[in-house]
Coordinates of C-alpha atoms in Angstrom, one line a residue:
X1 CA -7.6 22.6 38.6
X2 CA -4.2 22.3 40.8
X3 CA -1.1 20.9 38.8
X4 CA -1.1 17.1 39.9
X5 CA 1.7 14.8 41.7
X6 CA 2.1 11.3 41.1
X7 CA 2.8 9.8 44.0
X8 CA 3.7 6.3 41.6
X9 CA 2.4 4.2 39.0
X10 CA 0.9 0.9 38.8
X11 CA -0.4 -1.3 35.9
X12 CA -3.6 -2.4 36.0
X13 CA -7.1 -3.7 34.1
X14 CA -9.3 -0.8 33.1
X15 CA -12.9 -0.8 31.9
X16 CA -14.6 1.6 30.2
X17 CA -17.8 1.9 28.0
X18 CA -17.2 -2.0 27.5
X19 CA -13.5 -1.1 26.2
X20 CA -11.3 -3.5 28.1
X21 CA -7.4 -2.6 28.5
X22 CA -5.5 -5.0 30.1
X23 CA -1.9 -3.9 32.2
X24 CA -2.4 -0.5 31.6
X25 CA 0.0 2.2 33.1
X26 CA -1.6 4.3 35.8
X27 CA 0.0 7.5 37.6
X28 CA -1.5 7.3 41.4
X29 CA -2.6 10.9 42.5
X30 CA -3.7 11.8 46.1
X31 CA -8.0 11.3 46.2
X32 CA -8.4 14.7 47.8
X33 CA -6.5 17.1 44.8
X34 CA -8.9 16.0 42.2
X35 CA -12.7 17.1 42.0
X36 CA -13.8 14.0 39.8
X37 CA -13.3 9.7 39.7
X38 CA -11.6 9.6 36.6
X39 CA -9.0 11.7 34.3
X40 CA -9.5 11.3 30.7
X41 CA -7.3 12.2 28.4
X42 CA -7.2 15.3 26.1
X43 CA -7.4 13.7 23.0
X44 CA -11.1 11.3 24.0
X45 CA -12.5 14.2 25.1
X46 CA -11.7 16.1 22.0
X47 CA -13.5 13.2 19.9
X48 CA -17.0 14.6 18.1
X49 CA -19.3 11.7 19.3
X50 CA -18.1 12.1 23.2
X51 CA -19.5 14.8 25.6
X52 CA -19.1 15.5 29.0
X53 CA -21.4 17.5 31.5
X54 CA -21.3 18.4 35.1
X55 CA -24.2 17.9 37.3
X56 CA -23.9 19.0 40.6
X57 CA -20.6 18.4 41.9
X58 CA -20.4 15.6 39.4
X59 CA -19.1 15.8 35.5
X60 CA -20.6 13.1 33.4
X61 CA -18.7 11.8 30.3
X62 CA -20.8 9.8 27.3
X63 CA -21.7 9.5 24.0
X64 CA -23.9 12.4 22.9
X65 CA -26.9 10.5 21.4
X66 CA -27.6 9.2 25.0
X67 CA -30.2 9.8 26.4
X68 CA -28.7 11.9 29.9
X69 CA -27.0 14.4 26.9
X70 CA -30.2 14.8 25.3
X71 CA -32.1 16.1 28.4
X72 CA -29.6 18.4 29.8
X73 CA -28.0 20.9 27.8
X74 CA -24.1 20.4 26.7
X75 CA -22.0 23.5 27.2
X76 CA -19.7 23.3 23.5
X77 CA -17.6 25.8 25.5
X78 CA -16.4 23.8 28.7
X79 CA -12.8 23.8 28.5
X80 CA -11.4 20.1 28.3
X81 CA -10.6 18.4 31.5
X82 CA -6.9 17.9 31.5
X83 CA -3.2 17.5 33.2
X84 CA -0.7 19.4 33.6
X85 CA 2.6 18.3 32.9
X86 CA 4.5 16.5 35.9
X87 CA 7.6 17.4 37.5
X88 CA 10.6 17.5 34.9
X89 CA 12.7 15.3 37.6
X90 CA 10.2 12.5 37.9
X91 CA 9.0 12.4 34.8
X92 CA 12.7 11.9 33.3
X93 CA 13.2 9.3 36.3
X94 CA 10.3 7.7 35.4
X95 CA 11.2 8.0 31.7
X96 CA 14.3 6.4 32.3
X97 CA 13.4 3.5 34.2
X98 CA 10.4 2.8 31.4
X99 CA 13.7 3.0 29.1
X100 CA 16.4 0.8 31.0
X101 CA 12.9 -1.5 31.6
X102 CA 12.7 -1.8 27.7
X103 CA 16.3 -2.1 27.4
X104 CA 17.1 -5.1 29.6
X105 CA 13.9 -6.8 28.4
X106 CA 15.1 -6.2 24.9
X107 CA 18.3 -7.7 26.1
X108 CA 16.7 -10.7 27.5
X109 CA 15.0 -11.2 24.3
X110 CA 17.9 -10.8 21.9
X111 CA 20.1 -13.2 24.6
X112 CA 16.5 -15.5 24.2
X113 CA 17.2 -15.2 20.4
X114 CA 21.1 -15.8 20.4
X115 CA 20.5 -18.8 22.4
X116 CA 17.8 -20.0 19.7
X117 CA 19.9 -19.4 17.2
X118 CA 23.0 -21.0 18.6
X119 CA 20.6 -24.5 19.3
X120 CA 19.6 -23.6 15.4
X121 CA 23.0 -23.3 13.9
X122 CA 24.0 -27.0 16.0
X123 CA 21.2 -28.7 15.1
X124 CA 21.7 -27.5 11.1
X125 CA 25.2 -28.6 11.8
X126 CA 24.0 -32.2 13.0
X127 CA 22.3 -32.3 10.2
X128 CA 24.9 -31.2 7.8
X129 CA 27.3 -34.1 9.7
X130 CA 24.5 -36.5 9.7
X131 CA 23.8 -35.5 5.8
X132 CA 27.4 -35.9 4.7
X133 CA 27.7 -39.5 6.6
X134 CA 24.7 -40.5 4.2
X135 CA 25.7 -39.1 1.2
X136 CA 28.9 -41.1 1.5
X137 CA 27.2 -44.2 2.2
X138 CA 24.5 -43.7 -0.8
X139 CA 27.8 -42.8 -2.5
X140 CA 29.7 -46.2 -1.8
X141 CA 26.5 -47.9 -2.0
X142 CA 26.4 -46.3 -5.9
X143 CA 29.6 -47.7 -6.4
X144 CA 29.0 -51.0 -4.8
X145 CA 26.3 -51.1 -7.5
X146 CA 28.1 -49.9 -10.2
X147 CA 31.1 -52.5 -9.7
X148 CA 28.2 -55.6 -9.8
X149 CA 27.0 -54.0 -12.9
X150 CA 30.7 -53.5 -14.4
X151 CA 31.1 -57.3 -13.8
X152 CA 27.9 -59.0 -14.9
X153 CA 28.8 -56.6 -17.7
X154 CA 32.2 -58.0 -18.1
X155 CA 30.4 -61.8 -17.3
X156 CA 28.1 -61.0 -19.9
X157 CA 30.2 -60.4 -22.6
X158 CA 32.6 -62.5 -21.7
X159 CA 29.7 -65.2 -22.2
X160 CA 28.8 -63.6 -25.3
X161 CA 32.5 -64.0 -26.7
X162 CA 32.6 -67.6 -25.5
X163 CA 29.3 -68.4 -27.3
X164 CA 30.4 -66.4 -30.5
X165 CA 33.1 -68.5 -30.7
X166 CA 31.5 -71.6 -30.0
X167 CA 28.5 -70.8 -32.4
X168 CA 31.4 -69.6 -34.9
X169 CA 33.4 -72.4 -34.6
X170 CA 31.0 -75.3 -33.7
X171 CA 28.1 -74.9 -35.2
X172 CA 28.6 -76.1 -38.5
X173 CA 25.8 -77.0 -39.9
X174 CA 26.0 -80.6 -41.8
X175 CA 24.0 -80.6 -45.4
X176 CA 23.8 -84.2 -46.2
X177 CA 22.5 -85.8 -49.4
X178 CA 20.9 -89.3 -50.5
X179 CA 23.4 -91.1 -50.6
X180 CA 25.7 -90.3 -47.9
X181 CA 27.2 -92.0 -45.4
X182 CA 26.2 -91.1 -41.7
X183 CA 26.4 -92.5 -38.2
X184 CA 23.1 -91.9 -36.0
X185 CA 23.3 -91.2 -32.2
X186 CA 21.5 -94.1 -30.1
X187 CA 20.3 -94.0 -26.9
X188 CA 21.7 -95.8 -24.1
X189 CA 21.0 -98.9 -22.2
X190 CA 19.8 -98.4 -19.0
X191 CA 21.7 -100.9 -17.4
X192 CA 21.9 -99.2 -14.1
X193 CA 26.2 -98.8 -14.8
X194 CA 27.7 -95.9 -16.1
X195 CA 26.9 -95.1 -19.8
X196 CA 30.3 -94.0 -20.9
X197 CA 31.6 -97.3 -21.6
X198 CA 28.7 -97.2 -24.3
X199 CA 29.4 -96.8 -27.9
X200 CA 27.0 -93.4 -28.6
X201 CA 26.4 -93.9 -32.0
X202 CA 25.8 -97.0 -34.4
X203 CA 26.0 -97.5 -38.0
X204 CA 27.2 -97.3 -40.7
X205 CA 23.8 -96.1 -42.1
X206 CA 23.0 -94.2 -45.5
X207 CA 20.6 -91.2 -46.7
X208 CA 18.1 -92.5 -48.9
X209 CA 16.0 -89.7 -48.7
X210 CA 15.8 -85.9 -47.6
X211 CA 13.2 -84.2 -46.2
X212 CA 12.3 -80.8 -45.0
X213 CA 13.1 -78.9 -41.9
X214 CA 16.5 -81.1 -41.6
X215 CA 15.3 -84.2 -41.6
X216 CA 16.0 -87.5 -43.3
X217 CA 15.4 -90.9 -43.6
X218 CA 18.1 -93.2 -43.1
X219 CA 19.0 -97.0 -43.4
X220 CA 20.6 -99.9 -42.2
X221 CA 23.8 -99.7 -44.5
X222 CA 24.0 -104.0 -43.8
X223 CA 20.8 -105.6 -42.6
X224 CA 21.0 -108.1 -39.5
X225 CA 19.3 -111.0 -39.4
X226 CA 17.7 -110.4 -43.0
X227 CA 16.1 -107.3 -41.3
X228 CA 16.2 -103.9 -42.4
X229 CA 16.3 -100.7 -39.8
X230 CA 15.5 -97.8 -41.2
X231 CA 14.3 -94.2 -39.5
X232 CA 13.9 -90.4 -39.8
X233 CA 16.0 -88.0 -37.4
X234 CA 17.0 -84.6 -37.4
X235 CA 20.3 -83.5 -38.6
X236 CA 21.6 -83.2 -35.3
X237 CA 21.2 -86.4 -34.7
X238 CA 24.1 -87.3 -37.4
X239 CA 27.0 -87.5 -38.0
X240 CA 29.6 -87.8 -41.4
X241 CA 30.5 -91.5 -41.6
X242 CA 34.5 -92.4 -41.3
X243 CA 36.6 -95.0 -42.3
X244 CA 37.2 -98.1 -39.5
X245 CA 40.8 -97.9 -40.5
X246 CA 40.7 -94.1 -39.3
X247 CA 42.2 -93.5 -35.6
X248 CA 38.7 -91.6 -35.0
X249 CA 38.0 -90.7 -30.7
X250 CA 34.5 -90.2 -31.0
X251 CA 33.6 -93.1 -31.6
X252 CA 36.3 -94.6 -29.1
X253 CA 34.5 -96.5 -26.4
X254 CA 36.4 -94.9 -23.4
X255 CA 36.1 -91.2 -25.2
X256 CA 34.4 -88.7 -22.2
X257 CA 33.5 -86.4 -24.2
X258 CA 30.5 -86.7 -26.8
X259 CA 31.0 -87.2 -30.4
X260 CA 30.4 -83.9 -32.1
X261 CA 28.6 -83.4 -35.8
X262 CA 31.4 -82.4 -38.2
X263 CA 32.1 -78.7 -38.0
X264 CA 32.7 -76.1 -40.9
X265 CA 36.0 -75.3 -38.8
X266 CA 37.2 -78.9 -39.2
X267 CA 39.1 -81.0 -41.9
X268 CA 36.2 -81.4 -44.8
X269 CA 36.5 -84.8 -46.1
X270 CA 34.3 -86.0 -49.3
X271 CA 31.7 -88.0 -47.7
X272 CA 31.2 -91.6 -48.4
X273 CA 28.7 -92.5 -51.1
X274 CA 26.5 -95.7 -51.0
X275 CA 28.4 -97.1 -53.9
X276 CA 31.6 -96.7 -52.2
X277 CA 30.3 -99.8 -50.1
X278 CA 28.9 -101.6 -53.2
X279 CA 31.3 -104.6 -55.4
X280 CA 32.4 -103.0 -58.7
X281 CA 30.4 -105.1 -61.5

């Protein structure tokens, strides 16, 4: 067989035995310098399972177990169809445009890529900006939070100190025995006027008898009107008897503030026994 020109190359869709190629590269030889359809290559015909025969003016190419291989005899000496090597020129011209081809669309892609990259890297930096923004507002949002805390902290104990000191210096507790002397708090008359002008406790009235839980019964120190009062009430309820003669505000009529139990902080004064208010014999 002649040495072959291409006379170009186009990219087409090939078929054969059911193998599909798609955009294959195809040199275009004049239809009168070859003797077959088809030019296979050197290395599929040179596969074991493939065999080609010629008929006629025809050459047949197939898988040997068919059935046109088996009926006609295969010659294992026909030399392979090939091609000879093109023209040193074209085939370095066309070697060259299949390599500057390659090379701009390897451009292209790595431009494509730069470009991605470059949307990438502002985006991340968006999101860097946008990330920064929110960690300082979570930040002063922390320390919004933490400055509430510090001062419902600082309320808190300030509370704390105010009611240790109140329950330290307040809170007495009065321990009362039968005998004693004690003024009882009294509820006022609902007059519809204010209450302040209203005396808040009455007496004098005396122990004669302790109970548990803080409780005692008390009396009527001087019966009125032959009649004798007499109740139990809780130790809050009392208060240490004082002499009339004593300049005492809580039991001052026009006093705004409310008499208080006698504290552990305060001046203790021996309390007044029964017999104090009873005619030496």
């Amino acid at each position: 067989m002649p040495a072959l020109t291409s006379i170009g190359r186009i990219k087409a869709d090939i078929e054969v035995d059911n193998v599909k190629g798609e955009n294959i590269s195809i040199y275009v030889v004049p239809d009168d310098v070859q003797s077959i359809d088809l030019i296979f290559g050197r290395t599929w015909l040179d596969l074991p399972h493939i065999a080609y025969t010629k008929i006629g003016k025809r050459v047949h190419f197939g898988y040997r177990e068919d059935e046109l291989f088996r009926n006609f005899p295969i010659d294992e000496k026909v030399n392979p169809l090939c091609l000879k090597r093109l023209d040193t020129a074209q085939s370095e011209s066309e070697s060259l445009h299949v390599k500057d081809t390659s090379q701009q669309k390897m451009m292209g892609n790595l431009a494509n890529d730069l470009k991605m990259v470059k949307n990438e890297l502002r985006l991340l930096q968006g999101d860097i900006k946008n990330f920064k923004e929110e960690r300082q507002s979570l930040l002063l949002q922390i320390q919004k939070k933490n400055k509430n805390v510090d001062n419902l902290k600082s309320i808190n104990d300030s509370l704390v100190k105010t009611n240790s000191y109140y329950d330290k210096n307040k809170s007495g507790k009065v321990s009362l025995r039968k005998g004693d002397i004690v003024a009882v708090r009294r509820k006022p008359n609902t007059t519809g006027e204010s209450t302040k002008t209203q005396p808040r406790y009455r007496g004098p009235m005396f122990v004669t008898q302790v109970r548990p839980s803080d409780t005692y019964i008390i009396s009527q120190l001087e019966p009125r009107n032959d009649r004798n009062y007499t109740t139990i009430v809780h130790v809050s309820q009392l208060k240490a008897w004082r002499s009339w003669n004593e300049d005492d505000d809580d039991f001052s009529t026009n006093s705004h503030n409310e008499p208080e139990i006698q504290r552990s902080k305060r001046t203790v004064r021996k309390p007044l026994r029964y017999g104090d208010f009873m005619p030496d014999k």
